[in-house]
Structures are given as C-alpha cells and as structure tokens.
Tab-separated table of C-alpha atoms and ligand atoms in Angstrom:
chain	number	residue	atom	x	y	z
A	23	MET	CA	70.185	60.007	-7.756
A	24	GLY	CA	71.760	62.453	-10.240
A	25	SER	CA	74.889	60.491	-11.152
A	26	ALA	CA	75.298	56.752	-11.475
A	27	PRO	CA	76.031	55.207	-8.068
A	28	ALA	CA	79.482	53.679	-7.768
A	29	ASN	CA	79.733	49.985	-7.218
A	30	VAL	CA	79.221	49.361	-3.487
A	31	ALA	CA	82.252	47.110	-3.246
A	32	GLU	CA	84.404	49.823	-4.845
A	33	MET	CA	82.996	52.453	-2.490
A	34	TRP	CA	83.804	50.211	0.456
A	35	ARG	CA	87.336	49.544	-0.745
A	36	ALA	CA	88.018	53.221	-1.463
A	37	ARG	CA	87.325	54.085	2.183
A	38	ARG	CA	89.908	51.586	3.396
A	39	ALA	CA	93.688	51.968	3.580
A	40	ASP	CA	95.980	50.177	1.163
A	41	GLY	CA	98.627	49.132	3.673
A	42	PRO	CA	98.925	47.961	7.271
A	43	ALA	CA	98.669	50.263	10.255
A	44	THR	CA	102.071	51.695	11.017
A	45	VAL	CA	103.637	53.293	14.070
A	46	LEU	CA	104.694	56.767	12.916
A	47	ALA	CA	105.928	58.403	16.129
A	48	ILE	CA	106.297	57.689	19.857
A	49	GLY	CA	106.501	60.013	22.865
A	50	THR	CA	106.852	59.234	26.571
A	51	ALA	CA	106.693	61.243	29.791
A	52	ASN	CA	107.067	60.694	33.532
A	53	PRO	CA	106.364	62.890	36.547
A	54	GLU	CA	109.362	64.898	37.764
A	55	SER	CA	109.846	63.179	41.102
A	56	CYS	CA	112.060	60.076	40.900
A	57	MET	CA	112.852	57.591	43.690
A	58	THR	CA	115.449	54.848	43.652
A	59	ARG	CA	114.886	51.438	45.214
A	60	ASP	CA	117.299	52.418	48.011
A	61	GLU	CA	115.515	55.709	48.747
A	62	PHE	CA	111.918	54.556	48.575
A	63	PRO	CA	111.591	52.335	51.705
A	64	ASP	CA	112.631	55.173	54.041
A	65	MET	CA	110.193	57.586	52.414
A	66	TYR	CA	107.414	54.995	52.318
A	67	PHE	CA	107.633	53.935	55.961
A	68	ARG	CA	108.206	57.532	57.156
A	69	ALA	CA	105.344	59.043	55.137
A	70	THR	CA	102.940	56.354	56.335
A	71	LYS	CA	104.094	56.657	59.977
A	72	SER	CA	105.089	52.990	59.906
A	73	GLU	CA	108.726	53.243	61.005
A	74	HIS	CA	108.001	51.003	63.994
A	75	LEU	CA	107.366	48.103	61.552
A	76	THR	CA	111.097	47.409	61.222
A	77	GLY	CA	110.737	43.738	60.261
A	78	LEU	CA	108.203	44.549	57.577
A	79	LYS	CA	110.451	47.258	56.194
A	80	GLU	CA	113.298	44.732	55.834
A	81	LYS	CA	110.905	42.319	54.108
A	82	PHE	CA	109.778	45.122	51.792
A	83	LYS	CA	113.411	45.715	50.845
A	84	ARG	CA	113.889	41.980	50.117
A	85	VAL	CA	110.729	41.804	47.979
A	86	SER	CA	111.710	45.007	46.139
A	87	GLN	CA	115.031	43.394	45.211
A	88	ARG	CA	113.115	40.586	43.460
A	89	LEU	CA	110.833	42.833	41.414
A	90	GLY	CA	113.519	44.185	39.065
A	91	VAL	CA	112.743	47.883	39.635
A	92	GLU	CA	115.722	50.158	40.281
A	93	ARG	CA	113.962	53.533	40.142
A	94	ARG	CA	110.475	54.927	39.527
A	95	TYR	CA	108.812	58.257	38.879
A	96	LEU	CA	105.919	58.893	41.224
A	97	HIS	CA	103.406	61.704	41.299
A	98	HIS	CA	102.769	60.983	44.996
A	99	THR	CA	105.664	62.675	46.729
A	100	GLU	CA	106.033	62.711	50.507
A	101	GLU	CA	104.627	66.273	50.479
A	102	LEU	CA	101.523	65.215	48.564
A	103	LEU	CA	100.908	62.324	50.973
A	104	ALA	CA	101.351	64.661	53.959
A	105	ALA	CA	98.784	67.022	52.462
A	106	HIS	CA	96.240	64.176	52.190
A	107	PRO	CA	96.466	62.116	55.398
A	108	GLU	CA	93.433	60.038	54.386
A	109	ILE	CA	95.574	58.372	51.677
A	110	ILE	CA	97.969	56.888	54.246
A	111	ASP	CA	95.151	55.656	56.490
A	112	ASN	CA	94.115	52.253	55.119
A	113	SER	CA	90.680	52.505	56.706
A	114	ALA	CA	89.785	56.117	55.832
A	115	PRO	CA	87.665	56.775	52.736
A	116	SER	CA	90.095	58.328	50.260
A	117	LEU	CA	88.740	57.502	46.816
A	118	ASP	CA	87.450	61.054	46.247
A	119	THR	CA	90.853	62.514	47.078
A	120	ARG	CA	92.664	60.092	44.806
A	121	MET	CA	90.218	60.715	41.971
A	122	ASP	CA	90.677	64.478	42.348
A	123	ILE	CA	94.441	64.063	42.049
A	124	VAL	CA	94.342	61.904	38.917
A	125	LYS	CA	91.638	64.034	37.307
A	126	THR	CA	94.220	66.649	36.331
A	127	ALA	CA	97.488	64.710	36.694
A	128	VAL	CA	96.615	62.029	34.114
A	129	PRO	CA	95.535	64.430	31.323
A	130	GLU	CA	98.602	66.622	31.972
A	131	LEU	CA	101.029	63.714	31.786
A	132	SER	CA	99.174	62.348	28.743
A	133	ALA	CA	99.490	65.729	27.016
A	134	LYS	CA	103.230	65.841	27.752
A	135	ALA	CA	103.804	62.478	26.067
A	136	SER	CA	101.431	63.317	23.202
A	137	MET	CA	103.162	66.620	22.433
A	138	LYS	CA	106.445	64.760	22.050
A	139	ALA	CA	104.860	62.230	19.693
A	140	ILE	CA	103.164	64.961	17.638
A	141	ALA	CA	106.387	66.988	17.413
A	142	GLU	CA	108.261	63.916	16.172
A	143	TRP	CA	105.485	63.115	13.717
A	144	GLY	CA	105.844	66.612	12.213
A	145	ARG	CA	102.223	67.211	11.249
A	146	PRO	CA	99.726	69.539	12.980
A	147	ALA	CA	97.681	68.170	15.874
A	148	THR	CA	94.557	68.964	13.849
A	149	ASP	CA	95.541	66.162	11.427
A	150	ILE	CA	94.771	63.611	14.184
A	151	THR	CA	91.465	61.986	13.200
A	152	HIS	CA	91.021	59.421	16.002
A	153	LEU	CA	92.011	59.288	19.654
A	154	VAL	CA	92.308	56.108	21.736
A	155	VAL	CA	93.100	56.759	25.392
A	156	THR	CA	93.534	54.231	28.147
A	157	THR	CA	94.110	54.517	31.860
A	158	ASN	CA	93.507	52.578	35.055
A	159	SER	CA	93.933	55.799	37.018
A	160	GLY	CA	90.490	57.291	37.287
A	161	ALA	CA	87.003	56.979	35.879
A	162	HIS	CA	85.783	60.433	34.945
A	163	ILE	CA	83.330	61.515	32.301
A	164	PRO	CA	84.170	63.562	30.329
A	165	GLY	CA	87.454	61.704	30.504
A	166	VAL	CA	91.116	62.083	29.656
A	167	ASP	CA	90.239	61.813	25.953
A	168	PHE	CA	88.010	64.887	26.242
A	169	GLN	CA	90.626	66.875	28.204
A	170	LEU	CA	93.243	66.136	25.551
A	171	ILE	CA	91.275	67.979	22.883
A	172	SER	CA	91.927	71.366	24.497
A	173	LEU	CA	95.342	70.466	25.908
A	174	LEU	CA	96.636	69.420	22.477
A	175	GLY	CA	94.493	71.577	20.184
A	176	LEU	CA	92.836	68.577	18.536
A	177	ARG	CA	89.766	68.941	16.315
A	178	PRO	CA	86.476	68.838	18.227
A	179	ASP	CA	85.286	66.138	15.812
A	180	VAL	CA	88.242	63.840	16.541
A	181	ARG	CA	86.706	60.384	17.069
A	182	ARG	CA	87.433	59.313	20.634
A	183	SER	CA	87.540	55.931	22.356
A	184	MET	CA	88.225	55.853	26.088
A	185	LEU	CA	89.346	52.541	27.629
A	186	TYR	CA	89.158	52.599	31.424
A	187	LEU	CA	90.403	49.802	33.706
A	188	ASN	CA	92.004	47.439	31.225
A	189	GLY	CA	94.875	46.624	33.576
A	190	CYS	CA	98.379	45.989	32.291
A	191	TYR	CA	97.332	44.927	28.785
A	192	ALA	CA	95.730	48.334	28.103
A	193	GLY	CA	98.558	49.764	25.974
A	194	ALA	CA	98.611	46.777	23.634
A	195	ALA	CA	94.801	46.727	23.490
A	196	ALA	CA	94.800	50.398	22.484
A	197	LEU	CA	97.319	49.676	19.748
A	198	ARG	CA	95.127	46.801	18.497
A	199	LEU	CA	92.146	49.143	18.320
A	200	ALA	CA	94.242	51.797	16.539
A	201	LYS	CA	95.264	49.209	13.953
A	202	ASP	CA	91.638	48.517	13.064
A	203	LEU	CA	90.789	52.228	12.968
A	204	ALA	CA	93.744	53.092	10.738
A	205	GLU	CA	93.223	50.228	8.315
A	206	ASN	CA	89.481	50.803	7.998
A	207	ASN	CA	89.544	54.577	7.529
A	208	ARG	CA	91.740	55.753	4.644
A	209	GLY	CA	93.936	58.636	5.756
A	210	ALA	CA	93.169	58.166	9.465
A	211	ARG	CA	95.829	59.217	11.955
A	212	VAL	CA	95.201	57.727	15.379
A	213	LEU	CA	96.739	59.125	18.545
A	214	VAL	CA	97.049	56.317	21.114
A	215	VAL	CA	97.688	57.365	24.707
A	216	SER	CA	98.267	55.143	27.736
A	217	ALA	CA	98.806	56.946	31.036
A	218	GLU	CA	99.031	55.923	34.687
A	219	ILE	CA	99.313	57.785	37.979
A	220	THR	CA	99.433	55.094	40.660
A	221	VAL	CA	98.354	57.155	43.657
A	222	ILE	CA	95.101	55.251	43.157
A	223	LEU	CA	96.963	52.087	44.287
A	224	PHE	CA	98.945	53.574	47.163
A	225	SER	CA	98.446	52.083	50.621
A	226	ALA	CA	100.343	51.956	53.909
A	227	PRO	CA	102.288	48.791	54.807
A	228	GLU	CA	100.428	46.266	56.961
A	229	GLU	CA	101.628	43.062	58.626
A	230	GLY	CA	100.202	40.071	56.727
A	231	ASN	CA	99.443	42.085	53.587
A	232	PHE	CA	102.002	40.906	51.050
A	233	GLN	CA	100.067	42.414	48.155
A	234	THR	CA	100.744	45.926	49.430
A	235	LEU	CA	104.479	45.284	49.462
A	236	VAL	CA	104.412	44.129	45.839
A	237	ASN	CA	102.232	47.077	44.783
A	238	GLN	CA	104.461	49.652	46.466
A	239	GLY	CA	107.678	48.171	45.120
A	240	LEU	CA	106.564	47.471	41.573
A	241	PHE	CA	104.341	50.128	40.052
A	242	GLY	CA	105.397	53.506	38.643
A	243	ASP	CA	103.858	56.494	36.874
A	244	GLY	CA	104.237	57.296	33.201
A	245	ALA	CA	102.464	58.072	29.955
A	246	ALA	CA	103.195	57.021	26.407
A	247	ALA	CA	101.711	58.267	23.146
A	248	VAL	CA	101.933	56.633	19.741
A	249	ILE	CA	100.712	57.896	16.377
A	250	VAL	CA	99.382	55.169	14.112
A	251	GLY	CA	98.343	55.441	10.476
A	252	SER	CA	98.403	53.466	7.253
A	253	ASP	CA	100.056	54.460	3.974
A	254	PRO	CA	102.680	56.874	5.383
A	255	VAL	CA	102.923	60.161	3.560
A	256	MET	CA	106.266	60.331	1.815
A	257	ASN	CA	106.361	64.063	1.117
A	258	ASN	CA	105.345	67.388	2.576
A	259	PRO	CA	105.939	66.638	5.377
A	260	ILE	CA	107.419	63.163	5.278
A	261	GLU	CA	106.119	60.643	7.809
A	262	ARG	CA	108.708	58.285	9.228
A	263	PRO	CA	107.325	54.748	9.534
A	264	LEU	CA	108.796	52.778	12.446
A	265	PHE	CA	106.854	49.507	12.835
A	266	GLU	CA	104.041	47.949	10.826
A	267	ILE	CA	101.380	46.325	13.006
A	268	MET	CA	100.803	43.114	11.058
A	269	ALA	CA	98.472	41.233	13.426
A	270	ALA	CA	96.930	41.820	16.840
A	271	THR	CA	95.184	39.185	18.934
A	272	GLN	CA	93.618	39.009	22.367
A	273	THR	CA	92.885	35.851	24.299
A	274	ILE	CA	92.072	34.620	27.806
A	275	ILE	CA	94.236	32.052	29.586
A	276	PRO	CA	91.923	29.199	30.646
A	277	ASN	CA	91.050	28.953	34.353
A	278	SER	CA	92.896	32.113	35.304
A	279	GLU	CA	90.024	34.487	36.034
A	280	ASP	CA	91.067	34.862	39.692
A	281	ALA	CA	94.765	35.457	38.974
A	282	ILE	CA	94.521	39.261	38.898
A	283	VAL	CA	91.368	40.876	40.200
A	284	MET	CA	91.152	44.635	40.775
A	285	TYR	CA	88.264	46.922	41.703
A	286	LEU	CA	87.752	50.411	43.034
A	287	THR	CA	86.963	50.717	46.721
A	288	LYS	CA	86.548	53.655	49.078
A	289	VAL	CA	90.312	53.395	49.805
A	290	GLY	CA	91.514	53.143	46.191
A	291	TYR	CA	92.201	49.886	44.409
A	292	GLY	CA	91.314	46.635	46.097
A	293	GLY	CA	91.881	43.187	44.701
A	294	LYS	CA	94.335	40.361	44.485
A	295	ILE	CA	97.326	39.537	42.325
A	296	SER	CA	98.367	35.863	42.431
A	297	THR	CA	102.053	36.659	42.522
A	298	ARG	CA	103.246	33.040	42.632
A	299	GLU	CA	100.855	31.723	39.948
A	300	ASN	CA	101.055	34.541	37.377
A	301	PRO	CA	104.586	33.853	36.123
A	302	MET	CA	103.672	30.154	35.684
A	303	LEU	CA	100.373	30.845	33.896
A	304	ILE	CA	102.139	33.118	31.432
A	305	ARG	CA	104.992	30.643	30.931
A	306	ASP	CA	102.548	27.823	30.151
A	307	ASN	CA	100.477	29.785	27.624
A	308	ILE	CA	102.734	32.181	25.784
A	309	GLU	CA	103.770	29.780	23.020
A	310	LYS	CA	100.156	29.194	21.985
A	311	CYS	CA	99.480	32.958	21.967
A	312	LEU	CA	102.485	33.484	19.693
A	313	ALA	CA	101.458	30.698	17.320
A	314	ASP	CA	97.877	32.004	17.138
A	315	THR	CA	99.194	35.442	16.163
A	316	PHE	CA	101.975	34.569	13.730
A	317	GLU	CA	100.757	31.414	11.988
A	318	PRO	CA	97.818	33.142	10.224
A	319	LEU	CA	100.490	35.401	8.678
A	320	GLY	CA	102.253	32.293	7.376
A	321	ILE	CA	105.066	32.743	9.877
A	322	PHE	CA	106.079	29.511	11.609
A	323	CYS	CA	108.936	30.547	13.865
A	324	SER	CA	111.403	27.849	14.866
A	325	ASP	CA	113.662	30.078	16.956
A	326	TRP	CA	112.122	33.051	18.773
A	327	ASN	CA	115.595	34.591	18.993
A	328	ASN	CA	115.088	35.645	15.379
A	329	MET	CA	112.636	38.298	16.532
A	330	PHE	CA	112.804	41.489	18.595
A	331	TRP	CA	110.734	41.574	21.772
A	332	ALA	CA	108.543	44.002	23.704
A	333	VAL	CA	107.211	41.901	26.609
A	334	HIS	CA	105.189	43.582	29.342
A	335	PRO	CA	107.371	43.258	32.437
A	336	GLY	CA	104.720	42.385	35.040
A	337	SER	CA	107.819	41.828	37.187
A	338	SER	CA	111.252	40.365	36.551
A	339	ALA	CA	109.932	36.930	37.656
A	340	ILE	CA	107.534	37.010	34.698
A	341	LEU	CA	110.299	37.961	32.273
A	342	ASP	CA	112.464	35.121	33.653
A	343	LYS	CA	109.728	32.592	32.853
A	344	VAL	CA	109.210	33.968	29.326
A	345	ASP	CA	112.974	33.862	28.789
A	346	ALA	CA	113.160	30.270	29.952
A	347	VAL	CA	110.227	28.795	28.035
A	348	LEU	CA	111.131	30.497	24.735
A	349	LYS	CA	114.868	29.900	25.243
A	350	LEU	CA	115.616	33.557	24.557
A	351	LYS	CA	119.120	34.983	24.599
A	352	PRO	CA	119.643	37.526	27.424
A	353	GLU	CA	119.648	40.530	25.094
A	354	LYS	CA	116.170	39.702	23.740
A	355	LEU	CA	114.331	41.004	26.798
A	356	ALA	CA	116.888	43.720	27.542
A	357	ALA	CA	114.496	46.525	26.511
A	358	SER	CA	111.719	45.098	28.735
A	359	ARG	CA	114.089	44.734	31.686
A	360	ARG	CA	115.544	48.213	31.177
A	361	VAL	CA	112.138	49.893	31.081
A	362	LEU	CA	111.031	47.950	34.188
A	363	SER	CA	114.239	48.820	35.994
A	364	GLU	CA	114.131	52.531	35.085
A	365	ASN	CA	110.375	53.146	35.456
A	366	GLY	CA	108.657	50.293	37.283
A	367	ASN	CA	105.554	48.601	35.929
A	368	MET	CA	103.448	51.459	34.507
A	369	PHE	CA	100.527	49.163	33.638
A	370	GLY	CA	99.504	49.645	29.976
A	371	ALA	CA	102.040	52.369	29.215
A	372	THR	CA	104.963	50.003	29.803
A	373	VAL	CA	104.957	48.177	26.454
A	374	LEU	CA	104.805	51.496	24.607
A	375	PHE	CA	107.885	52.670	26.531
A	376	ILE	CA	109.550	49.419	25.440
A	377	LEU	CA	108.648	50.087	21.813
A	378	ASP	CA	110.267	53.503	22.195
A	379	GLU	CA	113.361	51.872	23.685
A	380	LEU	CA	113.564	49.437	20.754
A	381	ARG	CA	113.312	52.144	18.117
A	382	ARG	CA	115.976	54.180	19.922
A	383	GLY	CA	118.229	51.203	19.272
A	384	MET	CA	117.320	51.599	15.581
A	385	ASP	CA	118.115	55.322	15.723
A	386	LYS	CA	121.501	54.723	17.311
A	387	ALA	CA	122.796	53.025	14.166
A	388	GLU	CA	121.975	49.646	15.736
A	389	HIS	CA	119.349	49.303	13.014
A	390	GLY	CA	121.007	46.225	11.557
A	391	GLU	CA	120.880	44.495	14.921
A	392	LEU	CA	117.100	44.680	15.292
A	393	PRO	CA	115.481	41.749	13.497
A	394	GLU	CA	112.871	42.424	10.851
A	395	TRP	CA	110.015	40.809	12.804
A	396	GLY	CA	109.064	41.318	16.405
A	397	VAL	CA	106.540	40.599	19.146
A	398	MET	CA	104.700	42.822	21.560
A	399	THR	CA	102.911	40.923	24.305
A	400	ALA	CA	101.141	42.152	27.416
A	401	PHE	CA	99.226	40.434	30.222
A	402	GLY	CA	96.607	41.620	32.640
A	403	PRO	CA	93.383	40.757	34.432
A	404	GLY	CA	91.476	37.892	32.877
A	405	LEU	CA	94.208	36.678	32.564
A	406	THR	CA	94.095	38.425	29.245
A	407	VAL	CA	97.007	38.240	26.822
A	408	GLU	CA	97.438	40.702	23.967
A	409	THR	CA	99.912	39.655	21.280
A	410	ILE	CA	100.984	41.871	18.400
A	411	ALA	CA	103.105	40.916	15.389
A	412	LEU	CA	105.355	43.822	14.405
A	413	HIS	CA	107.364	44.326	11.253
A	414	ARG	CA	110.264	46.745	11.527
A	415	CYS	CA	110.119	49.324	8.756
A	416	PRO	CA	113.168	49.731	6.593
A	417	ALA	CA	115.111	52.926	7.098
A	418	HIS	CA	114.549	53.822	3.433
A	419	GLY	CA	112.529	52.094	0.735
A	420	MET	CA	111.154	48.575	1.140
A	421	ASP	CA	112.916	45.530	2.592
A	422	LYS	CA	112.105	42.203	1.064
A	423	VAL	CA	110.072	40.191	3.558
A	424	ASP	CA	112.091	37.367	5.099
A	425	GLN	CA	110.746	34.492	7.182
A	426	PRO	CA	112.128	34.769	10.737
B	507	WCA	C1	108.538	39.322	43.581
B	507	WCA	C2	107.690	38.072	43.794
B	507	WCA	C3	106.339	38.489	44.320
B	507	WCA	C4	108.403	37.217	44.836
B	507	WCA	O1	109.653	36.858	44.303
B	507	WCA	P1	110.190	35.384	44.459
B	507	WCA	O2	111.441	35.204	43.674
B	507	WCA	O3	109.072	34.445	44.181
B	507	WCA	O4	110.671	35.517	45.939
B	507	WCA	P2	110.816	34.551	47.089
B	507	WCA	O5	110.082	33.270	46.936
B	507	WCA	O6	112.276	34.467	47.394
B	507	WCA	O7	110.105	35.410	48.208
B	507	WCA	C5	110.607	36.678	48.639
B	507	WCA	C6	109.847	37.017	49.887
B	507	WCA	O8	108.475	37.238	49.527
B	507	WCA	C7	107.630	36.316	50.239
B	507	WCA	N1	106.553	35.924	49.376
B	507	WCA	C8	106.609	35.580	48.076
B	507	WCA	N2	105.380	35.311	47.609
B	507	WCA	C9	104.532	35.507	48.648
B	507	WCA	C10	103.129	35.412	48.774
B	507	WCA	N3	102.371	35.088	47.749
B	507	WCA	N4	102.598	35.678	49.997
B	507	WCA	C11	103.381	36.059	51.033
B	507	WCA	N5	104.710	36.172	50.948
B	507	WCA	C12	105.278	35.889	49.774
B	507	WCA	C13	108.522	35.134	50.560
B	507	WCA	O9	108.014	34.433	51.685
B	507	WCA	C14	109.820	35.867	50.867
B	507	WCA	O10	109.728	36.447	52.155
B	507	WCA	P3	110.991	36.491	53.133
B	507	WCA	O11	111.465	35.071	53.292
B	507	WCA	O12	110.489	37.083	54.382
B	507	WCA	O13	112.042	37.330	52.445
B	507	WCA	C15	107.595	37.284	42.464
B	507	WCA	O14	106.975	36.051	42.711
B	507	WCA	C16	106.864	38.013	41.400
B	507	WCA	O15	107.385	38.976	40.857
B	507	WCA	N6	105.673	37.545	41.048
B	507	WCA	C17	104.887	38.125	39.949
B	507	WCA	C18	104.264	39.418	40.344
B	507	WCA	C19	103.059	39.654	39.469
B	507	WCA	O16	102.143	38.868	39.377
B	507	WCA	N7	103.038	40.746	38.790
B	507	WCA	C20	101.895	41.014	37.923
B	507	WCA	C21	101.817	42.385	37.805
B	507	WCA	S1	100.519	42.845	36.692
B	507	WCA	C22	99.420	43.458	37.730
B	507	WCA	O17	99.592	43.216	38.861
B	507	WCA	C23	98.310	44.289	37.265
B	507	WCA	C24	97.722	45.003	38.187
B	507	WCA	C25	96.608	45.838	37.878
B	507	WCA	C26	96.657	47.125	38.281
B	507	WCA	C27	95.621	47.971	38.025
B	507	WCA	C28	94.503	47.522	37.390
B	507	WCA	O18	93.459	48.351	37.140
B	507	WCA	C29	94.437	46.213	37.017
B	507	WCA	C30	95.480	45.395	37.256
C-alpha cells in the first residue's frame, strides 16, 4: 500500500451516517376511478352477473357498513371487468390476466406517487441511491423496482430491494429496511415505494363465502412513496426533515400463524383471514410490541395519548380494539380512520398514506398539536407486527427531546 491505511474502525465509522434516518418527503397516488360505499354494491353485483343474489347483496351492504370504508379508488372498473370475463368467473383460470394488468398498472401508479415525493424533496431523481419497493400485486422479474428506473430516470446503479407478498405490514417493513440503509450508508437517499392494485384479489360474490364479502368491501388501490435519508442537507437545496425514524421492530404474535394466510392461485389470491380473531389478537399483543420498541430508547410511556399515531387500519374493528386497549382519545386514530374511510385498506401503502395525513396536519399550522413522539404500527400475515418509533422534526432548528 502506498499510503498508511486508515484505522479500520475509523473507516467503518466514516461510511456511516451521523444521525437517524429521516423522512424527507412523501407522495401518494390513487387510480382515477373512485367508488363510494353506496355505489359499489350495484356495480359489483351487476358486473359479476350476480344480481339474483339479493339476500347476499343486502348482507354485503351490512358488512361494508362495519368495515369503515366510505370510498375507494379501484383500477378494476366495470369496463375492465367486462373486457376480462375470466376475472368474474370464480372457477376460470385468471391469474395470467390479473398479472398482465398489474404488470403495468403497479409501476405506473408507483411512478405517480414517486414523482410527487421527488418533486417535494427538491433534488434530482439521480440523487436517489437506494430503492425499496413493495407490493402484493404481482410477482414479476424484473419487477416494479426495475421498471421505476426508466419511469423516474433513476441511476442504473441505484441499489434495489424488491419485497413481494409481505401483506399489510409491507409499508412499515420497507421503512424499517430504509432506516438501516440510510443509517449505514453515509449520504444515502432511499426511495421507498409501496403500491397495490387489488384486481389480484377480486372475486364474484358466492353464498357461504364471507371472506369474499370482506375482501370486496375493504381493500382499495393506492401507492405511496417516501424519501428517507440521514443528516438532512440544510442548503442548496434544503431538505425538509419531517419525521426521524428512531426505532423499528418486527415480531410475530404467538400462535397466530393461521390468522391471515394468503397465496396465489389460478384465480388470483386464495387464503383465509380470521376476521373475528384478528382484532382480538392485535388488542392482546399491541402493548408488548410498543414496550419492546420504545423501552430500548429509554421511553417508558405512561399515557399513549401523549403520542401521535399511524395505525394500519386492517378494518375499523381493529382500530376500535387498539383504541380500547390503549385508552386512546378519539382524535388519536383520526388519521388512520380517515385514510381507511377515504381509500380503503391499501395493504402496505396504507400506513404511508397515514403518515402523509399526519404531516399535512403539521403543514396546516396544526404543528403544535402533533406530539413530539409517535408510533407507526402495521399488522399482516404471521401475524407479523411492525412497530416504528417516530420523532417529529421541529419546523426549524432542534427541539429539546422530551419524554412523552
Ligand atoms: C367487519 C367484520 C368482518 C364484521 O364486523 P362485526 O362488527 O364483527 O359484525 P357483526 O358481528 O355484526 O357481523 C356482521 C355480519 O357479518 C357476519 N359475520 C361476521 N363475521 C363472520 C364470519 N367470520 N363468518 C361469517 N359471517 C360473519 C355476521 O353474521 C353478520 O351477518 P348478518 O347478521 O347477516 O348481517 C369485523 O369483524 C372485522 O372488521 N374484522 C377484522 C377484519 C380483518 O381481519 N381485517 C384484516 C385485514 S388485513 C388483511 O386481511 C391482509 C390481507 C392480505 C392481503 C394480501 C396479501 O398478500 C396478504 C394479506
């Protein structure tokens, strides 16, 4: 070696960021077509030629009322379903058709959300160093991550991680991965994308199949993009830090492996969601997940109302149980309920929409009302729980750190 080698420990430290991973920008997008809870049953039973199932349609309306979804954006319009009759036939092989649809629809929706995030961030797309993409809608190689390089004009050497089929915890899992990437690679800027097009889950109503009713009343299409990086640049151009990601954990709820099971079949998704048990399993385990995430930070919270909340709204029944066990005031889950009501459950993208909703509160001069510390939590197959400790960034300069 020509020059004296640097101390290995110093070399290692120099490659790592000084500060925690920070959310620097958020963008969201939905398909154009929107259906309200009142409009959807007529379309659904007409498009699937099921209008003779009048009792089931009334039951579907009753179940839909309980799910907490007022409107949803769906890529599968009545016209698209009419053009692909195999999708409405529960016994016809339709996986190829569904995969063809999501192959372009998911990257396009992902790009729409990403462009918004990049525009807000204010730096060129070529400054993105890492890409973490997650979807349950498809399983192509090269995947959505690859398509985004040309759609967004990213560098060909952007380091990509594609997470397929992570269920509803996918968005939080992607954020957890982005945290590690940002903190372990000085100067890294990670684009996180979570996108869902639920045509993969569409099926016609059937007597005795309650699962279908829940699926068709609950899930919606959307994409969210978040830019994560440590040590925000404070000049030329300025980066605007929103939330510091202070801790991120993942755990499995004991004895819950059968609670949500999904798999691809020739007719799209198959599987089972234990609709009665899931709210209870989450209620009984959430406090331990919170303690395991916050206590290593030295935060022992005595009143969870002192935090802001981004809880994945699996359905309103799940939010009700979280509310009850943590004794939360009604406004604490307002962002989760609003996103569920306005978009449906968009799997992994949902918590990122909620984060966007929370920061909009900050932007609307409600900054003082958002507590300094907050929680993101998401649930999915496993049952897997992701829990993230968030620290709201001060509008300018540094807040002193208070215990919640
Ligand atoms: C809306 C539910 C389903 C029912 O609400 P409820 O307040 O308990 O309602 P009721 O007890 O009044 O029941 C309403 C109707 O539904 C019926 N029902 C009530 N549960 C039943 C029942 N399990 N059987 C069959 N009839 C019933 C009940 O009999 C009744 O029928 P009817 O008297 O004719 O009006 C509610 O329990 C609920 O929201 N449960 C939680 C749903 C849930 O687990 N969500 C998790 C979403 S996360 C997720 O699914 C992820 C998916 C995923 C996706 C993609 C991936 O790649 C991976 C994963």
